[in-house]
Amino acid sequence: MVAGADRISIGVIDTRPLVAAAMASWLSGDERFHVGSVASPPLDFAACPVPRVCLIGIAEGAWDWESLVVSIRSHWSTIPIVLTLGAAPHRALDAALELGVQGLVCEHGAAEDLPSAIVAVSIGETYLCPTVVNRMANGDACSRASRCASLTGREREILRHLAGGETKREIAALLHLSPKTIDNHTTAIMTKLNIHNRVGLTRFAIREGIFSA
């Protein structure tokens, strides 16, 4: 039995009231979770209790979920976000990662993947469901030859952490290195791979098996 204070509080956000209510009811049946609020955008942040995890359901093209994520980030900067996706194109996956979303789960596999995603992001981890990983791994029509051989063991380790969503300062603490050293390694990784943003590094790490959900 999970004590009340240890349950993960969740804020459920969706433009579809019936979907949001059904999701909240389902999650409430899991003793690990407590649904503190159910809302539709735009959010009244003053009226909403601050959750431990924000869960946003998106129907691609139906509404401006990216602005909502930016708004949440400006009000609740430390609250992790999980997105449940329908048939979202690769652009949506890239946009979500660019905006710092920690969890991506496809709706058709939500019953199995969503609880794991919520738990993972609540402790600072990144969670990408297997379908998302497959979409990202197979998304490039012209796959580039593997350049993993150009990376040192330390650079591969740092790349794995970068793909997992950790900040450079967090990686430095984990590896007992200085932030400056991590910054230098990151620059070297980007130069060797000719990839100069975190989304690109994440896609490369997934495709090459350096990072997995």
PDB file of C-alpha atoms in Angstrom:
ATOM      1  CA  MET A   1       0.000   0.000   0.000  1.00  0.00           C
ATOM      2  CA  VAL A   2       1.441   3.378  -1.033  1.00  0.00           C
ATOM      3  CA  ALA A   3       1.106   6.067   1.635  1.00  0.00           C
ATOM      4  CA  GLY A   4      -0.788   9.191   0.610  1.00  0.00           C
ATOM      5  CA  ALA A   5       2.271  11.420   0.942  1.00  0.00           C
ATOM      6  CA  ASP A   6       4.227   9.111  -1.376  1.00  0.00           C
ATOM      7  CA  ARG A   7       1.666   9.008  -4.164  1.00  0.00           C
ATOM      8  CA  ILE A   8       2.550  10.872  -7.344  1.00  0.00           C
ATOM      9  CA  SER A   9       0.189  13.803  -7.878  1.00  0.00           C
ATOM     10  CA  ILE A  10      -0.825  14.259 -11.518  1.00  0.00           C
ATOM     11  CA  GLY A  11      -2.379  17.145 -13.385  1.00  0.00           C
ATOM     12  CA  VAL A  12      -4.323  15.849 -16.418  1.00  0.00           C
ATOM     13  CA  ILE A  13      -4.746  18.301 -19.305  1.00  0.00           C
ATOM     14  CA  ASP A  14      -6.683  17.609 -22.500  1.00  0.00           C
ATOM     15  CA  THR A  15      -9.005  19.534 -24.810  1.00  0.00           C
ATOM     16  CA  ARG A  16     -11.266  16.467 -24.908  1.00  0.00           C
ATOM     17  CA  PRO A  17     -13.233  16.436 -21.616  1.00  0.00           C
ATOM     18  CA  LEU A  18     -14.373  12.826 -21.910  1.00  0.00           C
ATOM     19  CA  VAL A  19     -10.850  11.621 -22.676  1.00  0.00           C
ATOM     20  CA  ALA A  20      -9.447  13.638 -19.770  1.00  0.00           C
ATOM     21  CA  ALA A  21     -12.080  12.300 -17.368  1.00  0.00           C
ATOM     22  CA  ALA A  22     -11.515   8.717 -18.502  1.00  0.00           C
ATOM     23  CA  MET A  23      -7.744   9.086 -18.134  1.00  0.00           C
ATOM     24  CA  ALA A  24      -8.113  10.606 -14.664  1.00  0.00           C
ATOM     25  CA  SER A  25     -10.475   7.832 -13.564  1.00  0.00           C
ATOM     26  CA  TRP A  26      -8.139   5.125 -14.867  1.00  0.00           C
ATOM     27  CA  LEU A  27      -5.055   6.609 -13.231  1.00  0.00           C
ATOM     28  CA  SER A  28      -6.899   7.044  -9.936  1.00  0.00           C
ATOM     29  CA  GLY A  29      -7.306   3.277  -9.825  1.00  0.00           C
ATOM     30  CA  ASP A  30      -3.533   2.903  -9.428  1.00  0.00           C
ATOM     31  CA  GLU A  31      -2.481   3.298  -5.782  1.00  0.00           C
ATOM     32  CA  ARG A  32       0.776   4.955  -6.841  1.00  0.00           C
ATOM     33  CA  PHE A  33      -1.040   7.975  -8.297  1.00  0.00           C
ATOM     34  CA  HIS A  34      -3.291  10.806  -7.166  1.00  0.00           C
ATOM     35  CA  VAL A  35      -5.022  12.925  -9.812  1.00  0.00           C
ATOM     36  CA  GLY A  36      -5.058  16.396  -8.303  1.00  0.00           C
ATOM     37  CA  SER A  37      -6.645  18.236 -11.214  1.00  0.00           C
ATOM     38  CA  VAL A  38      -8.298  17.746 -14.589  1.00  0.00           C
ATOM     39  CA  ALA A  39      -8.308  20.752 -16.885  1.00  0.00           C
ATOM     40  CA  SER A  40      -8.565  22.015 -20.438  1.00  0.00           C
ATOM     41  CA  PRO A  41      -6.384  24.807 -21.830  1.00  0.00           C
ATOM     42  CA  PRO A  42      -5.955  27.664 -21.293  1.00  0.00           C
ATOM     43  CA  LEU A  43      -4.927  26.863 -17.742  1.00  0.00           C
ATOM     44  CA  ASP A  44      -5.679  29.001 -14.709  1.00  0.00           C
ATOM     45  CA  PHE A  45      -2.375  28.370 -12.941  1.00  0.00           C
ATOM     46  CA  ALA A  46      -3.480  30.261  -9.832  1.00  0.00           C
ATOM     47  CA  ALA A  47      -6.419  27.898  -9.394  1.00  0.00           C
ATOM     48  CA  CYS A  48      -4.616  24.639 -10.253  1.00  0.00           C
ATOM     49  CA  PRO A  49      -2.724  22.750  -7.546  1.00  0.00           C
ATOM     50  CA  VAL A  50       0.903  22.249  -8.538  1.00  0.00           C
ATOM     51  CA  PRO A  51       1.284  18.605  -9.603  1.00  0.00           C
ATOM     52  CA  ARG A  52       4.336  16.405  -9.408  1.00  0.00           C
ATOM     53  CA  VAL A  53       3.799  15.352 -13.042  1.00  0.00           C
ATOM     54  CA  CYS A  54       1.838  17.058 -15.835  1.00  0.00           C
ATOM     55  CA  LEU A  55       0.069  14.712 -18.253  1.00  0.00           C
ATOM     56  CA  ILE A  56      -1.020  16.249 -21.556  1.00  0.00           C
ATOM     57  CA  GLY A  57      -3.074  14.419 -24.159  1.00  0.00           C
ATOM     58  CA  ILE A  58      -2.613  15.729 -27.683  1.00  0.00           C
ATOM     59  CA  ALA A  59      -4.487  15.068 -30.888  1.00  0.00           C
ATOM     60  CA  GLU A  60      -2.043  16.248 -33.534  1.00  0.00           C
ATOM     61  CA  GLY A  61      -3.276  19.348 -35.324  1.00  0.00           C
ATOM     62  CA  ALA A  62      -6.267  19.820 -33.044  1.00  0.00           C
ATOM     63  CA  TRP A  63      -4.770  22.525 -30.832  1.00  0.00           C
ATOM     64  CA  ASP A  64      -1.613  24.428 -30.024  1.00  0.00           C
ATOM     65  CA  TRP A  65      -0.127  22.069 -27.452  1.00  0.00           C
ATOM     66  CA  GLU A  66       3.352  23.532 -27.965  1.00  0.00           C
ATOM     67  CA  SER A  67       2.255  26.906 -26.554  1.00  0.00           C
ATOM     68  CA  LEU A  68       0.724  25.072 -23.593  1.00  0.00           C
ATOM     69  CA  VAL A  69       4.020  23.323 -22.876  1.00  0.00           C
ATOM     70  CA  VAL A  70       5.848  26.662 -23.043  1.00  0.00           C
ATOM     71  CA  SER A  71       3.281  28.165 -20.665  1.00  0.00           C
ATOM     72  CA  ILE A  72       3.663  25.285 -18.206  1.00  0.00           C
ATOM     73  CA  ARG A  73       7.428  25.632 -18.377  1.00  0.00           C
ATOM     74  CA  SER A  74       7.162  29.359 -17.535  1.00  0.00           C
ATOM     75  CA  HIS A  75       4.923  28.751 -14.505  1.00  0.00           C
ATOM     76  CA  TRP A  76       6.078  25.331 -13.277  1.00  0.00           C
ATOM     77  CA  SER A  77       9.634  25.142 -14.562  1.00  0.00           C
ATOM     78  CA  THR A  78      10.607  22.025 -12.594  1.00  0.00           C
ATOM     79  CA  ILE A  79       7.462  19.961 -13.211  1.00  0.00           C
ATOM     80  CA  PRO A  80       8.100  17.084 -15.657  1.00  0.00           C
ATOM     81  CA  ILE A  81       5.698  16.642 -18.562  1.00  0.00           C
ATOM     82  CA  VAL A  82       4.391  13.466 -20.204  1.00  0.00           C
ATOM     83  CA  LEU A  83       2.665  13.700 -23.587  1.00  0.00           C
ATOM     84  CA  THR A  84       0.303  11.030 -24.864  1.00  0.00           C
ATOM     85  CA  LEU A  85       0.383  11.070 -28.657  1.00  0.00           C
ATOM     86  CA  GLY A  86      -1.968   9.936 -31.350  1.00  0.00           C
ATOM     87  CA  ALA A  87      -0.640   9.463 -34.883  1.00  0.00           C
ATOM     88  CA  ALA A  88       1.860  12.276 -34.394  1.00  0.00           C
ATOM     89  CA  PRO A  89       4.415  12.903 -37.149  1.00  0.00           C
ATOM     90  CA  HIS A  90       8.131  13.129 -36.483  1.00  0.00           C
ATOM     91  CA  ARG A  91       7.835  16.907 -36.296  1.00  0.00           C
ATOM     92  CA  ALA A  92       5.755  16.552 -33.131  1.00  0.00           C
ATOM     93  CA  LEU A  93       8.309  14.219 -31.571  1.00  0.00           C
ATOM     94  CA  ASP A  94      11.127  16.634 -32.357  1.00  0.00           C
ATOM     95  CA  ALA A  95       9.141  19.618 -31.075  1.00  0.00           C
ATOM     96  CA  ALA A  96       8.321  17.843 -27.815  1.00  0.00           C
ATOM     97  CA  LEU A  97      11.968  17.002 -27.151  1.00  0.00           C
ATOM     98  CA  GLU A  98      13.048  20.526 -28.081  1.00  0.00           C
ATOM     99  CA  LEU A  99      10.597  21.876 -25.486  1.00  0.00           C
ATOM    100  CA  GLY A 100      12.010  19.643 -22.759  1.00  0.00           C
ATOM    101  CA  VAL A 101       9.179  17.101 -22.524  1.00  0.00           C
ATOM    102  CA  GLN A 102      10.486  14.137 -20.538  1.00  0.00           C
ATOM    103  CA  GLY A 103       7.891  11.482 -21.415  1.00  0.00           C
ATOM    104  CA  LEU A 104       6.398  10.489 -24.782  1.00  0.00           C
ATOM    105  CA  VAL A 105       3.778   7.735 -24.932  1.00  0.00           C
ATOM    106  CA  CYS A 106       1.617   6.674 -27.886  1.00  0.00           C
ATOM    107  CA  GLU A 107      -2.083   6.469 -27.046  1.00  0.00           C
ATOM    108  CA  HIS A 108      -2.595   2.947 -28.358  1.00  0.00           C
ATOM    109  CA  GLY A 109       0.008   1.631 -25.899  1.00  0.00           C
ATOM    110  CA  ALA A 110      -0.838   3.953 -23.017  1.00  0.00           C
ATOM    111  CA  ALA A 111      -2.286   1.257 -20.764  1.00  0.00           C
ATOM    112  CA  GLU A 112       1.098  -0.447 -20.632  1.00  0.00           C
ATOM    113  CA  ASP A 113       3.497   2.477 -21.031  1.00  0.00           C
ATOM    114  CA  LEU A 114       1.860   5.462 -19.328  1.00  0.00           C
ATOM    115  CA  PRO A 115       2.264   4.341 -15.682  1.00  0.00           C
ATOM    116  CA  SER A 116       5.943   3.581 -16.330  1.00  0.00           C
ATOM    117  CA  ALA A 117       6.394   6.989 -17.973  1.00  0.00           C
ATOM    118  CA  ILE A 118       4.809   8.823 -15.039  1.00  0.00           C
ATOM    119  CA  VAL A 119       6.983   7.030 -12.500  1.00  0.00           C
ATOM    120  CA  ALA A 120      10.134   7.553 -14.579  1.00  0.00           C
ATOM    121  CA  VAL A 121       9.733  11.300 -15.120  1.00  0.00           C
ATOM    122  CA  SER A 122       8.763  11.806 -11.470  1.00  0.00           C
ATOM    123  CA  ILE A 123      12.282  10.716 -10.477  1.00  0.00           C
ATOM    124  CA  GLY A 124      14.015  12.753 -13.156  1.00  0.00           C
ATOM    125  CA  GLU A 125      14.332  10.168 -15.912  1.00  0.00           C
ATOM    126  CA  THR A 126      13.308  10.349 -19.569  1.00  0.00           C
ATOM    127  CA  TYR A 127      10.759   7.841 -20.882  1.00  0.00           C
ATOM    128  CA  LEU A 128      10.118   7.175 -24.571  1.00  0.00           C
ATOM    129  CA  CYS A 129       7.710   4.342 -25.289  1.00  0.00           C
ATOM    130  CA  PRO A 130       8.893   1.648 -27.755  1.00  0.00           C
ATOM    131  CA  THR A 131       6.666   2.958 -30.558  1.00  0.00           C
ATOM    132  CA  VAL A 132       8.157   6.444 -30.224  1.00  0.00           C
ATOM    133  CA  VAL A 133      11.662   4.993 -30.221  1.00  0.00           C
ATOM    134  CA  ASN A 134      10.881   3.028 -33.393  1.00  0.00           C
ATOM    135  CA  ARG A 135       9.419   6.098 -35.114  1.00  0.00           C
ATOM    136  CA  MET A 136      12.488   8.140 -34.289  1.00  0.00           C
ATOM    137  CA  ALA A 137      14.916   5.365 -35.195  1.00  0.00           C
ATOM    138  CA  ASN A 138      13.289   4.781 -38.576  1.00  0.00           C
ATOM    139  CA  GLY A 139      12.351   8.366 -39.344  1.00  0.00           C
ATOM    140  CA  ASP A 140      15.273   9.285 -41.566  1.00  0.00           C
ATOM    141  CA  ALA A 141      14.728   8.206 -45.168  1.00  0.00           C
ATOM    142  CA  CYS A 142      18.463   8.314 -45.871  1.00  0.00           C
ATOM    143  CA  SER A 143      20.139   6.685 -42.915  1.00  0.00           C
ATOM    144  CA  ARG A 144      23.665   7.852 -42.356  1.00  0.00           C
ATOM    145  CA  ALA A 145      26.448   5.364 -41.812  1.00  0.00           C
ATOM    146  CA  SER A 146      27.228   4.811 -38.161  1.00  0.00           C
ATOM    147  CA  ARG A 147      29.726   7.238 -36.745  1.00  0.00           C
ATOM    148  CA  CYS A 148      29.883   5.629 -33.322  1.00  0.00           C
ATOM    149  CA  ALA A 149      33.412   4.430 -34.030  1.00  0.00           C
ATOM    150  CA  SER A 150      34.596   8.046 -33.957  1.00  0.00           C
ATOM    151  CA  LEU A 151      33.421   8.468 -30.356  1.00  0.00           C
ATOM    152  CA  THR A 152      35.495   7.526 -27.343  1.00  0.00           C
ATOM    153  CA  GLY A 153      34.013   5.425 -24.576  1.00  0.00           C
ATOM    154  CA  ARG A 154      33.601   8.508 -22.400  1.00  0.00           C
ATOM    155  CA  GLU A 155      31.899  10.404 -25.224  1.00  0.00           C
ATOM    156  CA  ARG A 156      29.438   7.551 -25.756  1.00  0.00           C
ATOM    157  CA  GLU A 157      28.662   7.571 -22.042  1.00  0.00           C
ATOM    158  CA  ILE A 158      28.056  11.324 -22.054  1.00  0.00           C
ATOM    159  CA  LEU A 159      25.946  11.058 -25.221  1.00  0.00           C
ATOM    160  CA  ARG A 160      23.762   8.450 -23.487  1.00  0.00           C
ATOM    161  CA  HIS A 161      23.177  10.835 -20.584  1.00  0.00           C
ATOM    162  CA  LEU A 162      22.474  13.758 -22.906  1.00  0.00           C
ATOM    163  CA  ALA A 163      19.909  11.661 -24.782  1.00  0.00           C
ATOM    164  CA  GLY A 164      18.393  10.692 -21.425  1.00  0.00           C
ATOM    165  CA  GLY A 165      17.618  14.318 -20.668  1.00  0.00           C
ATOM    166  CA  GLU A 166      20.209  15.067 -17.976  1.00  0.00           C
ATOM    167  CA  THR A 167      21.732  18.536 -17.891  1.00  0.00           C
ATOM    168  CA  LYS A 168      25.474  19.008 -18.270  1.00  0.00           C
ATOM    169  CA  ARG A 169      25.723  19.861 -14.563  1.00  0.00           C
ATOM    170  CA  GLU A 170      23.843  16.678 -13.635  1.00  0.00           C
ATOM    171  CA  ILE A 171      26.092  14.604 -15.894  1.00  0.00           C
ATOM    172  CA  ALA A 172      29.162  16.185 -14.325  1.00  0.00           C
ATOM    173  CA  ALA A 173      27.946  15.201 -10.857  1.00  0.00           C
ATOM    174  CA  LEU A 174      27.115  11.645 -11.972  1.00  0.00           C
ATOM    175  CA  LEU A 175      30.510  11.108 -13.617  1.00  0.00           C
ATOM    176  CA  HIS A 176      32.515  13.062 -11.039  1.00  0.00           C
ATOM    177  CA  LEU A 177      33.793  15.482 -13.666  1.00  0.00           C
ATOM    178  CA  SER A 178      33.678  19.258 -13.914  1.00  0.00           C
ATOM    179  CA  PRO A 179      30.877  20.938 -15.904  1.00  0.00           C
ATOM    180  CA  LYS A 180      33.571  22.437 -18.125  1.00  0.00           C
ATOM    181  CA  THR A 181      34.871  18.948 -18.956  1.00  0.00           C
ATOM    182  CA  ILE A 182      31.353  17.816 -19.867  1.00  0.00           C
ATOM    183  CA  ASP A 183      30.958  20.927 -22.014  1.00  0.00           C
ATOM    184  CA  ASN A 184      34.208  20.127 -23.843  1.00  0.00           C
ATOM    185  CA  HIS A 185      33.140  16.509 -24.418  1.00  0.00           C
ATOM    186  CA  THR A 186      29.739  17.672 -25.693  1.00  0.00           C
ATOM    187  CA  THR A 187      31.380  20.029 -28.178  1.00  0.00           C
ATOM    188  CA  ALA A 188      33.621  17.189 -29.378  1.00  0.00           C
ATOM    189  CA  ILE A 189      30.628  14.853 -29.772  1.00  0.00           C
ATOM    190  CA  MET A 190      28.675  17.415 -31.793  1.00  0.00           C
ATOM    191  CA  THR A 191      31.687  18.135 -33.989  1.00  0.00           C
ATOM    192  CA  LYS A 192      32.398  14.457 -34.700  1.00  0.00           C
ATOM    193  CA  LEU A 193      28.761  13.672 -35.480  1.00  0.00           C
ATOM    194  CA  ASN A 194      28.019  17.001 -37.186  1.00  0.00           C
ATOM    195  CA  ILE A 195      24.906  17.252 -35.024  1.00  0.00           C
ATOM    196  CA  HIS A 196      24.496  20.497 -33.131  1.00  0.00           C
ATOM    197  CA  ASN A 197      21.337  20.182 -31.052  1.00  0.00           C
ATOM    198  CA  ARG A 198      20.031  17.829 -28.371  1.00  0.00           C
ATOM    199  CA  VAL A 199      17.136  16.488 -30.453  1.00  0.00           C
ATOM    200  CA  GLY A 200      19.541  15.402 -33.173  1.00  0.00           C
ATOM    201  CA  LEU A 201      21.834  13.791 -30.615  1.00  0.00           C
ATOM    202  CA  THR A 202      18.871  11.957 -29.086  1.00  0.00           C
ATOM    203  CA  ARG A 203      17.770  10.614 -32.466  1.00  0.00           C
ATOM    204  CA  PHE A 204      21.329   9.486 -33.239  1.00  0.00           C
ATOM    205  CA  ALA A 205      21.711   7.811 -29.825  1.00  0.00           C
ATOM    206  CA  ILE A 206      18.424   5.932 -30.288  1.00  0.00           C
ATOM    207  CA  ARG A 207      19.238   4.847 -33.839  1.00  0.00           C
ATOM    208  CA  GLU A 208      22.677   3.594 -32.824  1.00  0.00           C
ATOM    209  CA  GLY A 209      21.445   1.788 -29.711  1.00  0.00           C
ATOM    210  CA  ILE A 210      23.343   4.073 -27.321  1.00  0.00           C
ATOM    211  CA  PHE A 211      20.089   5.101 -25.623  1.00  0.00           C
ATOM    212  CA  SER A 212      16.858   3.138 -25.378  1.00  0.00           C
ATOM    213  CA  ALA A 213      13.557   3.588 -23.594  1.00  0.00           C
TER     214      ALA A 213
END
